[in-house]
Amino acid sequence: MAIGSKELATDQLETFDKDRLVEELRKAKEELFNLRFQSATGQLENHGRLKAVKRDIARIYTVLRERELGIRPEVVAPVEEAKTEKKAKKSKKAESAEEAETPAAEDDAK
């Protein structure tokens, strides 16, 4: 079994989009900083957590780099896809509404 946090397993990291991976990386680095601080002051109880967090950071960097090189496919967040679809539908409705209003306005002008 690999050392690391269960919520950041490799299989789960593959499903995250780039923004989520960057956010997880930031959280892991912050946790590592706090663990190092605790270690320096003698308050750290679980020294194995340092190793686990370092491995989590390495896993995230690996997934990001593999995507950059094209080894792993990019994952697009489903929430963002839904937002862009809604925006596209709204813009199509607005365009069709403008087209419907345009001939009536021209008739009024005559």
mmCIF file of N, CA, C and O in Angstrom:
data_model
loop_
_atom_site.group_PDB
_atom_site.id
_atom_site.type_symbol
_atom_site.label_atom_id
_atom_site.label_comp_id
_atom_site.label_asym_id
_atom_site.label_seq_id
_atom_site.Cartn_x
_atom_site.Cartn_y
_atom_site.Cartn_z
ATOM 1 N N MET A 1 0.838 -1.183 0.000
ATOM 2 C CA MET A 1 0.000 0.000 0.000
ATOM 3 C C MET A 1 0.881 1.244 0.000
ATOM 4 O O MET A 1 1.870 1.332 0.701
ATOM 5 N N ALA A 2 0.479 2.189 -0.803
ATOM 6 C CA ALA A 2 1.265 3.417 -0.920
ATOM 7 C C ALA A 2 1.012 4.329 0.265
ATOM 8 O O ALA A 2 -0.068 4.374 0.825
ATOM 9 N N ILE A 3 2.050 5.026 0.630
ATOM 10 C CA ILE A 3 1.930 5.987 1.720
ATOM 11 C C ILE A 3 1.393 7.283 1.146
ATOM 12 O O ILE A 3 1.810 7.739 0.104
ATOM 13 N N GLY A 4 0.466 7.882 1.841
ATOM 14 C CA GLY A 4 -0.132 9.132 1.400
ATOM 15 C C GLY A 4 -1.543 9.211 1.912
ATOM 16 O O GLY A 4 -2.040 8.284 2.539
ATOM 17 N N SER A 5 -2.190 10.300 1.651
ATOM 18 C CA SER A 5 -3.559 10.424 2.124
ATOM 19 C C SER A 5 -4.498 9.695 1.177
ATOM 20 O O SER A 5 -4.281 9.646 -0.030
ATOM 21 N N LYS A 6 -5.533 9.114 1.739
ATOM 22 C CA LYS A 6 -6.463 8.334 0.942
ATOM 23 C C LYS A 6 -7.281 9.197 0.001
ATOM 24 O O LYS A 6 -7.678 8.755 -1.065
ATOM 25 N N GLU A 7 -7.531 10.443 0.390
ATOM 26 C CA GLU A 7 -8.335 11.308 -0.466
ATOM 27 C C GLU A 7 -7.560 11.798 -1.688
ATOM 28 O O GLU A 7 -8.148 12.318 -2.615
ATOM 29 N N LEU A 8 -6.249 11.643 -1.703
ATOM 30 C CA LEU A 8 -5.453 12.054 -2.857
ATOM 31 C C LEU A 8 -4.791 10.855 -3.529
ATOM 32 O O LEU A 8 -3.624 10.893 -3.897
ATOM 33 N N ALA A 9 -5.537 9.785 -3.710
ATOM 34 C CA ALA A 9 -5.020 8.618 -4.409
ATOM 35 C C ALA A 9 -4.835 8.964 -5.886
ATOM 36 O O ALA A 9 -5.480 9.875 -6.421
ATOM 37 N N THR A 10 -3.966 8.241 -6.549
ATOM 38 C CA THR A 10 -3.652 8.514 -7.948
ATOM 39 C C THR A 10 -4.895 8.427 -8.832
ATOM 40 O O THR A 10 -5.089 9.254 -9.725
ATOM 41 N N ASP A 11 -5.748 7.444 -8.575
ATOM 42 C CA ASP A 11 -6.962 7.303 -9.378
ATOM 43 C C ASP A 11 -7.857 8.524 -9.250
ATOM 44 O O ASP A 11 -8.475 8.958 -10.218
ATOM 45 N N GLN A 12 -7.930 9.082 -8.057
ATOM 46 C CA GLN A 12 -8.778 10.242 -7.853
ATOM 47 C C GLN A 12 -8.138 11.503 -8.437
ATOM 48 O O GLN A 12 -8.838 12.361 -8.962
ATOM 49 N N LEU A 13 -6.826 11.600 -8.357
ATOM 50 C CA LEU A 13 -6.152 12.769 -8.913
ATOM 51 C C LEU A 13 -6.363 12.865 -10.420
ATOM 52 O O LEU A 13 -6.415 13.956 -10.974
ATOM 53 N N GLU A 14 -6.483 11.734 -11.093
ATOM 54 C CA GLU A 14 -6.683 11.734 -12.537
ATOM 55 C C GLU A 14 -8.013 12.361 -12.927
ATOM 56 O O GLU A 14 -8.163 12.862 -14.032
ATOM 57 N N THR A 15 -8.994 12.337 -12.020
ATOM 58 C CA THR A 15 -10.311 12.873 -12.345
ATOM 59 C C THR A 15 -10.418 14.370 -12.076
ATOM 60 O O THR A 15 -11.391 14.982 -12.482
ATOM 61 N N PHE A 16 -9.436 14.964 -11.417
ATOM 62 C CA PHE A 16 -9.468 16.391 -11.105
ATOM 63 C C PHE A 16 -9.052 17.207 -12.313
ATOM 64 O O PHE A 16 -8.175 16.808 -13.076
ATOM 65 N N ASP A 17 -9.639 18.387 -12.471
ATOM 66 C CA ASP A 17 -9.184 19.292 -13.512
ATOM 67 C C ASP A 17 -7.963 20.060 -12.998
ATOM 68 O O ASP A 17 -7.584 19.935 -11.843
ATOM 69 N N LYS A 18 -7.354 20.845 -13.869
ATOM 70 C CA LYS A 18 -6.102 21.520 -13.510
ATOM 71 C C LYS A 18 -6.274 22.476 -12.335
ATOM 72 O O LYS A 18 -5.430 22.514 -11.440
ATOM 73 N N ASP A 19 -7.366 23.219 -12.324
ATOM 74 C CA ASP A 19 -7.587 24.173 -11.232
ATOM 75 C C ASP A 19 -7.705 23.459 -9.892
ATOM 76 O O ASP A 19 -7.172 23.914 -8.882
ATOM 77 N N ARG A 20 -8.396 22.338 -9.898
ATOM 78 C CA ARG A 20 -8.563 21.572 -8.644
ATOM 79 C C ARG A 20 -7.217 20.998 -8.195
ATOM 80 O O ARG A 20 -6.909 20.989 -7.007
ATOM 81 N N LEU A 21 -6.403 20.532 -9.149
ATOM 82 C CA LEU A 21 -5.084 20.007 -8.800
ATOM 83 C C LEU A 21 -4.203 21.103 -8.195
ATOM 84 O O LEU A 21 -3.498 20.860 -7.210
ATOM 85 N N VAL A 22 -4.252 22.281 -8.762
ATOM 86 C CA VAL A 22 -3.450 23.395 -8.244
ATOM 87 C C VAL A 22 -3.912 23.751 -6.830
ATOM 88 O O VAL A 22 -3.095 24.030 -5.945
ATOM 89 N N GLU A 23 -5.227 23.719 -6.612
ATOM 90 C CA GLU A 23 -5.766 24.012 -5.276
ATOM 91 C C GLU A 23 -5.326 22.941 -4.272
ATOM 92 O O GLU A 23 -4.939 23.254 -3.143
ATOM 93 N N GLU A 24 -5.369 21.675 -4.660
ATOM 94 C CA GLU A 24 -4.926 20.587 -3.775
ATOM 95 C C GLU A 24 -3.429 20.704 -3.482
ATOM 96 O O GLU A 24 -2.987 20.432 -2.375
ATOM 97 N N LEU A 25 -2.657 21.116 -4.484
ATOM 98 C CA LEU A 25 -1.223 21.320 -4.294
ATOM 99 C C LEU A 25 -0.968 22.424 -3.278
ATOM 100 O O LEU A 25 -0.126 22.282 -2.388
ATOM 101 N N ARG A 26 -1.722 23.514 -3.386
ATOM 102 C CA ARG A 26 -1.572 24.616 -2.436
ATOM 103 C C ARG A 26 -1.896 24.164 -1.013
ATOM 104 O O ARG A 26 -1.165 24.463 -0.074
ATOM 105 N N LYS A 27 -2.959 23.384 -0.874
ATOM 106 C CA LYS A 27 -3.342 22.885 0.453
ATOM 107 C C LYS A 27 -2.274 21.956 1.022
ATOM 108 O O LYS A 27 -1.943 22.028 2.212
ATOM 109 N N ALA A 28 -1.739 21.079 0.176
ATOM 110 C CA ALA A 28 -0.730 20.137 0.634
ATOM 111 C C ALA A 28 0.552 20.867 1.049
ATOM 112 O O ALA A 28 1.173 20.520 2.063
ATOM 113 N N LYS A 29 0.949 21.880 0.293
ATOM 114 C CA LYS A 29 2.139 22.650 0.655
ATOM 115 C C LYS A 29 1.935 23.398 1.965
ATOM 116 O O LYS A 29 2.851 23.490 2.785
ATOM 117 N N GLU A 30 0.738 23.910 2.148
ATOM 118 C CA GLU A 30 0.429 24.607 3.395
ATOM 119 C C GLU A 30 0.478 23.636 4.575
ATOM 120 O O GLU A 30 1.007 23.957 5.643
ATOM 121 N N GLU A 31 -0.064 22.438 4.372
ATOM 122 C CA GLU A 31 -0.027 21.433 5.434
ATOM 123 C C GLU A 31 1.415 21.022 5.744
ATOM 124 O O GLU A 31 1.794 20.868 6.909
ATOM 125 N N LEU A 32 2.235 20.867 4.706
ATOM 126 C CA LEU A 32 3.635 20.512 4.913
ATOM 127 C C LEU A 32 4.353 21.600 5.707
ATOM 128 O O LEU A 32 5.140 21.297 6.613
ATOM 129 N N PHE A 33 4.079 22.858 5.396
ATOM 130 C CA PHE A 33 4.674 23.956 6.141
ATOM 131 C C PHE A 33 4.296 23.869 7.623
ATOM 132 O O PHE A 33 5.149 23.994 8.504
ATOM 133 N N ASN A 34 2.996 23.639 7.876
ATOM 134 C CA ASN A 34 2.538 23.545 9.261
ATOM 135 C C ASN A 34 3.161 22.355 9.986
ATOM 136 O O ASN A 34 3.528 22.459 11.162
ATOM 137 N N LEU A 35 3.302 21.221 9.291
ATOM 138 C CA LEU A 35 3.914 20.047 9.902
ATOM 139 C C LEU A 35 5.389 20.295 10.219
ATOM 140 O O LEU A 35 5.888 19.892 11.273
ATOM 141 N N ARG A 36 6.088 20.978 9.311
ATOM 142 C CA ARG A 36 7.499 21.294 9.567
ATOM 143 C C ARG A 36 7.628 22.250 10.762
ATOM 144 O O ARG A 36 8.548 22.126 11.559
ATOM 145 N N PHE A 37 6.728 23.181 10.850
ATOM 146 C CA PHE A 37 6.736 24.116 11.963
ATOM 147 C C PHE A 37 6.510 23.372 13.276
ATOM 148 O O PHE A 37 7.197 23.619 14.272
ATOM 149 N N GLN A 38 5.549 22.457 13.280
ATOM 150 C CA GLN A 38 5.286 21.662 14.474
ATOM 151 C C GLN A 38 6.487 20.797 14.836
ATOM 152 O O GLN A 38 6.815 20.622 16.012
ATOM 153 N N SER A 39 7.146 20.256 13.817
ATOM 154 C CA SER A 39 8.314 19.423 14.069
ATOM 155 C C SER A 39 9.447 20.238 14.700
ATOM 156 O O SER A 39 10.130 19.772 15.619
ATOM 157 N N ALA A 40 9.625 21.453 14.215
ATOM 158 C CA ALA A 40 10.699 22.302 14.727
ATOM 159 C C ALA A 40 10.449 22.725 16.170
ATOM 160 O O ALA A 40 11.392 22.901 16.943
ATOM 161 N N THR A 41 9.184 22.863 16.537
ATOM 162 C CA THR A 41 8.867 23.288 17.893
ATOM 163 C C THR A 41 8.628 22.114 18.835
ATOM 164 O O THR A 41 8.321 22.310 20.007
ATOM 165 N N GLY A 42 8.748 20.903 18.311
ATOM 166 C CA GLY A 42 8.587 19.711 19.134
ATOM 167 C C GLY A 42 7.143 19.332 19.411
ATOM 168 O O GLY A 42 6.867 18.555 20.327
ATOM 169 N N GLN A 43 6.206 19.846 18.650
ATOM 170 C CA GLN A 43 4.794 19.561 18.866
ATOM 171 C C GLN A 43 4.239 18.486 17.935
ATOM 172 O O GLN A 43 3.086 18.108 18.054
ATOM 173 N N LEU A 44 5.046 18.016 16.996
ATOM 174 C CA LEU A 44 4.564 17.039 16.014
ATOM 175 C C LEU A 44 4.451 15.665 16.655
ATOM 176 O O LEU A 44 5.401 15.150 17.234
ATOM 177 N N GLU A 45 3.256 15.072 16.544
ATOM 178 C CA GLU A 45 3.024 13.761 17.126
ATOM 179 C C GLU A 45 3.186 12.646 16.097
ATOM 180 O O GLU A 45 3.665 11.572 16.418
ATOM 181 N N ASN A 46 2.773 12.896 14.860
ATOM 182 C CA ASN A 46 2.818 11.866 13.833
ATOM 183 C C ASN A 46 3.847 12.255 12.766
ATOM 184 O O ASN A 46 3.541 12.998 11.839
ATOM 185 N N HIS A 47 5.056 11.739 12.898
ATOM 186 C CA HIS A 47 6.130 12.079 11.956
ATOM 187 C C HIS A 47 5.921 11.453 10.588
ATOM 188 O O HIS A 47 6.449 11.934 9.588
ATOM 189 N N GLY A 48 5.148 10.401 10.517
ATOM 190 C CA GLY A 48 4.870 9.754 9.242
ATOM 191 C C GLY A 48 4.027 10.617 8.322
ATOM 192 O O GLY A 48 4.025 10.441 7.103
ATOM 193 N N ARG A 49 3.312 11.558 8.898
ATOM 194 C CA ARG A 49 2.465 12.445 8.095
ATOM 195 C C ARG A 49 3.311 13.347 7.192
ATOM 196 O O ARG A 49 2.895 13.688 6.090
ATOM 197 N N LEU A 50 4.518 13.694 7.638
ATOM 198 C CA LEU A 50 5.425 14.485 6.789
ATOM 199 C C LEU A 50 5.704 13.754 5.481
ATOM 200 O O LEU A 50 5.613 14.338 4.399
ATOM 201 N N LYS A 51 6.034 12.492 5.585
ATOM 202 C CA LYS A 51 6.345 11.687 4.407
ATOM 203 C C LYS A 51 5.115 11.545 3.508
ATOM 204 O O LYS A 51 5.221 11.627 2.280
ATOM 205 N N ALA A 52 3.959 11.363 4.118
ATOM 206 C CA ALA A 52 2.728 11.194 3.351
ATOM 207 C C ALA A 52 2.391 12.459 2.563
ATOM 208 O O ALA A 52 2.025 12.389 1.383
ATOM 209 N N VAL A 53 2.542 13.609 3.190
ATOM 210 C CA VAL A 53 2.222 14.866 2.520
ATOM 211 C C VAL A 53 3.224 15.137 1.398
ATOM 212 O O VAL A 53 2.844 15.604 0.320
ATOM 213 N N LYS A 54 4.485 14.841 1.617
ATOM 214 C CA LYS A 54 5.487 15.012 0.558
ATOM 215 C C LYS A 54 5.152 14.151 -0.652
ATOM 216 O O LYS A 54 5.288 14.579 -1.799
ATOM 217 N N ARG A 55 4.696 12.929 -0.397
ATOM 218 C CA ARG A 55 4.328 12.045 -1.505
ATOM 219 C C ARG A 55 3.079 12.543 -2.231
ATOM 220 O O ARG A 55 2.974 12.409 -3.449
ATOM 221 N N ASP A 56 2.143 13.102 -1.478
ATOM 222 C CA ASP A 56 0.959 13.679 -2.113
ATOM 223 C C ASP A 56 1.354 14.811 -3.054
ATOM 224 O O ASP A 56 0.853 14.907 -4.181
ATOM 225 N N ILE A 57 2.257 15.658 -2.593
ATOM 226 C CA ILE A 57 2.740 16.763 -3.424
ATOM 227 C C ILE A 57 3.417 16.224 -4.684
ATOM 228 O O ILE A 57 3.175 16.715 -5.789
ATOM 229 N N ALA A 58 4.222 15.196 -4.531
ATOM 230 C CA ALA A 58 4.900 14.597 -5.680
ATOM 231 C C ALA A 58 3.891 14.001 -6.662
ATOM 232 O O ALA A 58 4.054 14.122 -7.886
ATOM 233 N N ARG A 59 2.841 13.370 -6.150
ATOM 234 C CA ARG A 59 1.811 12.793 -7.023
ATOM 235 C C ARG A 59 1.112 13.887 -7.832
ATOM 236 O O ARG A 59 0.871 13.731 -9.028
ATOM 237 N N ILE A 60 0.798 14.984 -7.181
ATOM 238 C CA ILE A 60 0.119 16.077 -7.876
ATOM 239 C C ILE A 60 1.019 16.657 -8.960
ATOM 240 O O ILE A 60 0.585 16.879 -10.095
ATOM 241 N N TYR A 61 2.280 16.899 -8.633
ATOM 242 C CA TYR A 61 3.226 17.401 -9.633
ATOM 243 C C TYR A 61 3.361 16.420 -10.799
ATOM 244 O O TYR A 61 3.457 16.831 -11.958
ATOM 245 N N THR A 62 3.360 15.134 -10.515
ATOM 246 C CA THR A 62 3.479 14.122 -11.567
ATOM 247 C C THR A 62 2.289 14.169 -12.507
ATOM 248 O O THR A 62 2.447 14.151 -13.727
ATOM 249 N N VAL A 63 1.085 14.239 -11.957
ATOM 250 C CA VAL A 63 -0.118 14.296 -12.795
ATOM 251 C C VAL A 63 -0.110 15.563 -13.648
ATOM 252 O O VAL A 63 -0.404 15.516 -14.850
ATOM 253 N N LEU A 64 0.244 16.699 -13.049
ATOM 254 C CA LEU A 64 0.299 17.948 -13.806
ATOM 255 C C LEU A 64 1.314 17.870 -14.943
ATOM 256 O O LEU A 64 1.041 18.301 -16.075
ATOM 257 N N ARG A 65 2.479 17.320 -14.669
ATOM 258 C CA ARG A 65 3.530 17.229 -15.691
ATOM 259 C C ARG A 65 3.147 16.249 -16.801
ATOM 260 O O ARG A 65 3.391 16.514 -17.982
ATOM 261 N N GLU A 66 2.528 15.128 -16.425
ATOM 262 C CA GLU A 66 2.113 14.163 -17.440
ATOM 263 C C GLU A 66 1.054 14.760 -18.359
ATOM 264 O O GLU A 66 1.051 14.492 -19.559
ATOM 265 N N ARG A 67 0.170 15.560 -17.817
ATOM 266 C CA ARG A 67 -0.822 16.227 -18.656
ATOM 267 C C ARG A 67 -0.155 17.247 -19.575
ATOM 268 O O ARG A 67 -0.532 17.411 -20.726
ATOM 269 N N GLU A 68 0.843 17.939 -19.042
ATOM 270 C CA GLU A 68 1.571 18.923 -19.842
ATOM 271 C C GLU A 68 2.267 18.249 -21.024
ATOM 272 O O GLU A 68 2.310 18.800 -22.120
ATOM 273 N N LEU A 69 2.802 17.058 -20.792
ATOM 274 C CA LEU A 69 3.507 16.335 -21.844
ATOM 275 C C LEU A 69 2.572 15.542 -22.752
ATOM 276 O O LEU A 69 3.009 14.991 -23.755
ATOM 277 N N GLY A 70 1.298 15.466 -22.381
ATOM 278 C CA GLY A 70 0.343 14.728 -23.197
ATOM 279 C C GLY A 70 0.270 13.249 -22.884
ATOM 280 O O GLY A 70 -0.321 12.486 -23.647
ATOM 281 N N ILE A 71 0.868 12.816 -21.797
ATOM 282 C CA ILE A 71 0.834 11.409 -21.410
ATOM 283 C C ILE A 71 -0.541 11.056 -20.853
ATOM 284 O O ILE A 71 -1.094 10.008 -21.143
ATOM 285 N N ARG A 72 -1.080 11.946 -20.044
ATOM 286 C CA ARG A 72 -2.431 11.777 -19.485
ATOM 287 C C ARG A 72 -3.354 12.768 -20.178
ATOM 288 O O ARG A 72 -2.954 13.890 -20.462
ATOM 289 N N PRO A 73 -4.601 12.369 -20.393
ATOM 290 C CA PRO A 73 -5.531 13.306 -21.035
ATOM 291 C C PRO A 73 -5.972 14.394 -20.057
ATOM 292 O O PRO A 73 -6.046 14.174 -18.856
ATOM 293 N N GLU A 74 -6.261 15.572 -20.612
ATOM 294 C CA GLU A 74 -6.778 16.680 -19.808
ATOM 295 C C GLU A 74 -8.196 16.358 -19.374
ATOM 296 O O GLU A 74 -8.966 15.779 -20.126
ATOM 297 N N VAL A 75 -8.540 16.753 -18.174
ATOM 298 C CA VAL A 75 -9.886 16.572 -17.663
ATOM 299 C C VAL A 75 -10.523 17.942 -17.527
ATOM 300 O O VAL A 75 -9.945 18.845 -16.939
ATOM 301 N N VAL A 76 -11.719 18.080 -18.083
ATOM 302 C CA VAL A 76 -12.446 19.338 -17.987
ATOM 303 C C VAL A 76 -13.488 19.180 -16.896
ATOM 304 O O VAL A 76 -14.170 18.165 -16.820
ATOM 305 N N ALA A 77 -13.591 20.177 -16.058
ATOM 306 C CA ALA A 77 -14.540 20.114 -14.947
ATOM 307 C C ALA A 77 -15.958 20.077 -15.484
ATOM 308 O O ALA A 77 -16.327 20.901 -16.317
ATOM 309 N N PRO A 78 -16.772 19.139 -15.032
ATOM 310 C CA PRO A 78 -18.144 19.060 -15.510
ATOM 311 C C PRO A 78 -18.975 20.286 -15.150
ATOM 312 O O PRO A 78 -19.852 20.673 -15.874
ATOM 313 N N VAL A 79 -18.666 20.934 -14.062
ATOM 314 C CA VAL A 79 -19.396 22.127 -13.650
ATOM 315 C C VAL A 79 -19.155 23.249 -14.649
ATOM 316 O O VAL A 79 -20.074 23.956 -15.045
ATOM 317 N N GLU A 80 -17.918 23.406 -15.084
ATOM 318 C CA GLU A 80 -17.602 24.459 -16.032
ATOM 319 C C GLU A 80 -18.246 24.185 -17.380
ATOM 320 O O GLU A 80 -18.666 25.097 -18.070
ATOM 321 N N GLU A 81 -18.324 22.908 -17.777
ATOM 322 C CA GLU A 81 -18.974 22.567 -19.034
ATOM 323 C C GLU A 81 -20.441 22.966 -18.980
ATOM 324 O O GLU A 81 -20.978 23.518 -19.936
ATOM 325 N N ALA A 82 -21.091 22.693 -17.875
ATOM 326 C CA ALA A 82 -22.499 23.036 -17.728
ATOM 327 C C ALA A 82 -22.687 24.548 -17.793
ATOM 328 O O ALA A 82 -23.639 25.035 -18.396
ATOM 329 N N LYS A 83 -21.782 25.301 -17.176
ATOM 330 C CA LYS A 83 -21.882 26.760 -17.207
ATOM 331 C C LYS A 83 -21.724 27.281 -18.629
ATOM 332 O O LYS A 83 -22.462 28.164 -19.055
ATOM 333 N N THR A 84 -20.766 26.747 -19.383
ATOM 334 C CA THR A 84 -20.553 27.218 -20.742
ATOM 335 C C THR A 84 -21.720 26.826 -21.636
ATOM 336 O O THR A 84 -22.076 27.569 -22.540
ATOM 337 N N GLU A 85 -22.332 25.669 -21.395
ATOM 338 C CA GLU A 85 -23.499 25.269 -22.167
ATOM 339 C C GLU A 85 -24.669 26.214 -21.893
ATOM 340 O O GLU A 85 -25.387 26.599 -22.804
ATOM 341 N N LYS A 86 -24.863 26.586 -20.629
ATOM 342 C CA LYS A 86 -25.935 27.512 -20.285
ATOM 343 C C LYS A 86 -25.697 28.866 -20.943
ATOM 344 O O LYS A 86 -26.620 29.486 -21.461
ATOM 345 N N LYS A 87 -24.438 29.336 -20.920
ATOM 346 C CA LYS A 87 -24.122 30.619 -21.538
ATOM 347 C C LYS A 87 -24.374 30.565 -23.038
ATOM 348 O O LYS A 87 -24.877 31.512 -23.623
ATOM 349 N N ALA A 88 -24.030 29.436 -23.673
ATOM 350 C CA ALA A 88 -24.248 29.295 -25.105
ATOM 351 C C ALA A 88 -25.740 29.302 -25.418
ATOM 352 O O ALA A 88 -26.177 29.932 -26.388
ATOM 353 N N LYS A 89 -26.529 28.619 -24.592
ATOM 354 C CA LYS A 89 -27.976 28.608 -24.806
ATOM 355 C C LYS A 89 -28.552 30.005 -24.630
ATOM 356 O O LYS A 89 -29.410 30.429 -25.388
ATOM 357 N N LYS A 90 -28.090 30.723 -23.594
ATOM 358 C CA LYS A 90 -28.585 32.076 -23.352
ATOM 359 C C LYS A 90 -28.234 32.995 -24.514
ATOM 360 O O LYS A 90 -29.045 33.807 -24.946
ATOM 361 N N SER A 91 -27.019 32.875 -25.031
ATOM 362 C CA SER A 91 -26.613 33.749 -26.126
ATOM 363 C C SER A 91 -27.400 33.425 -27.394
ATOM 364 O O SER A 91 -27.750 34.308 -28.160
ATOM 365 N N LYS A 92 -27.712 32.133 -27.615
ATOM 366 C CA LYS A 92 -28.527 31.768 -28.773
ATOM 367 C C LYS A 92 -29.935 32.324 -28.634
ATOM 368 O O LYS A 92 -30.518 32.814 -29.599
ATOM 369 N N LYS A 93 -30.491 32.254 -27.419
ATOM 370 C CA LYS A 93 -31.819 32.803 -27.190
ATOM 371 C C LYS A 93 -31.815 34.307 -27.397
ATOM 372 O O LYS A 93 -32.730 34.877 -27.981
ATOM 373 N N ALA A 94 -30.767 34.974 -26.921
ATOM 374 C CA ALA A 94 -30.664 36.423 -27.070
ATOM 375 C C ALA A 94 -30.547 36.798 -28.543
ATOM 376 O O ALA A 94 -31.170 37.760 -28.995
ATOM 377 N N GLU A 95 -29.765 36.027 -29.302
ATOM 378 C CA GLU A 95 -29.611 36.302 -30.726
ATOM 379 C C GLU A 95 -30.929 36.125 -31.457
ATOM 380 O O GLU A 95 -31.309 36.939 -32.286
ATOM 381 N N SER A 96 -31.651 35.043 -31.131
ATOM 382 C CA SER A 96 -32.930 34.801 -31.802
ATOM 383 C C SER A 96 -33.950 35.861 -31.401
ATOM 384 O O SER A 96 -34.774 36.279 -32.210
ATOM 385 N N ALA A 97 -33.900 36.329 -30.150
ATOM 386 C CA ALA A 97 -34.804 37.384 -29.712
ATOM 387 C C ALA A 97 -34.482 38.695 -30.428
ATOM 388 O O ALA A 97 -35.380 39.437 -30.834
ATOM 389 N N GLU A 98 -33.212 38.987 -30.621
ATOM 390 C CA GLU A 98 -32.810 40.201 -31.325
ATOM 391 C C GLU A 98 -33.239 40.140 -32.781
ATOM 392 O O GLU A 98 -33.680 41.131 -33.355
ATOM 393 N N GLU A 99 -33.097 38.961 -33.390
ATOM 394 C CA GLU A 99 -33.500 38.805 -34.781
ATOM 395 C C GLU A 99 -35.005 38.973 -34.917
ATOM 396 O O GLU A 99 -35.493 39.547 -35.885
ATOM 397 N N ALA A 100 -35.751 38.476 -33.937
ATOM 398 C CA ALA A 100 -37.199 38.609 -33.974
ATOM 399 C C ALA A 100 -37.614 40.064 -33.786
ATOM 400 O O ALA A 100 -38.587 40.526 -34.383
ATOM 401 N N GLU A 101 -36.897 40.823 -32.986
ATOM 402 C CA GLU A 101 -37.216 42.217 -32.733
ATOM 403 C C GLU A 101 -36.777 43.128 -33.866
ATOM 404 O O GLU A 101 -37.392 44.147 -34.141
ATOM 405 N N THR A 102 -35.740 42.760 -34.578
ATOM 406 C CA THR A 102 -35.177 43.610 -35.616
ATOM 407 C C THR A 102 -36.172 43.878 -36.755
ATOM 408 O O THR A 102 -36.372 45.027 -37.133
ATOM 409 N N PRO A 103 -36.835 42.873 -37.322
ATOM 410 C CA PRO A 103 -37.770 43.178 -38.411
ATOM 411 C C PRO A 103 -38.940 44.052 -37.948
ATOM 412 O O PRO A 103 -39.398 44.923 -38.680
ATOM 413 N N ALA A 104 -39.419 43.854 -36.739
ATOM 414 C CA ALA A 104 -40.518 44.674 -36.235
ATOM 415 C C ALA A 104 -40.091 46.122 -36.087
ATOM 416 O O ALA A 104 -40.851 47.050 -36.394
ATOM 417 N N ALA A 105 -38.885 46.344 -35.650
ATOM 418 C CA ALA A 105 -38.378 47.700 -35.493
ATOM 419 C C ALA A 105 -38.232 48.368 -36.861
ATOM 420 O O ALA A 105 -38.483 49.562 -37.012
ATOM 421 N N GLU A 106 -37.840 47.608 -37.880
ATOM 422 C CA GLU A 106 -37.692 48.164 -39.229
ATOM 423 C C GLU A 106 -39.055 48.510 -39.789
ATOM 424 O O GLU A 106 -39.204 49.520 -40.474
ATOM 425 N N ASP A 107 -40.073 47.680 -39.499
ATOM 426 C CA ASP A 107 -41.416 47.978 -39.986
ATOM 427 C C ASP A 107 -41.952 49.249 -39.361
ATOM 428 O O ASP A 107 -42.637 50.032 -40.005
ATOM 429 N N ASP A 108 -41.672 49.455 -38.069
ATOM 430 C CA ASP A 108 -42.118 50.648 -37.379
ATOM 431 C C ASP A 108 -41.450 51.898 -37.954
ATOM 432 O O ASP A 108 -42.043 52.966 -37.990
ATOM 433 N N ALA A 109 -40.192 51.768 -38.369
ATOM 434 C CA ALA A 109 -39.449 52.887 -38.886
ATOM 435 C C ALA A 109 -39.994 53.339 -40.234
ATOM 436 O O ALA A 109 -39.897 54.508 -40.605
ATOM 437 N N LYS A 110 -40.600 52.445 -41.002
ATOM 438 C CA LYS A 110 -41.120 52.781 -42.341
ATOM 439 C C LYS A 110 -42.374 53.499 -42.195
ATOM 440 O O LYS A 110 -42.981 54.327 -42.322
#
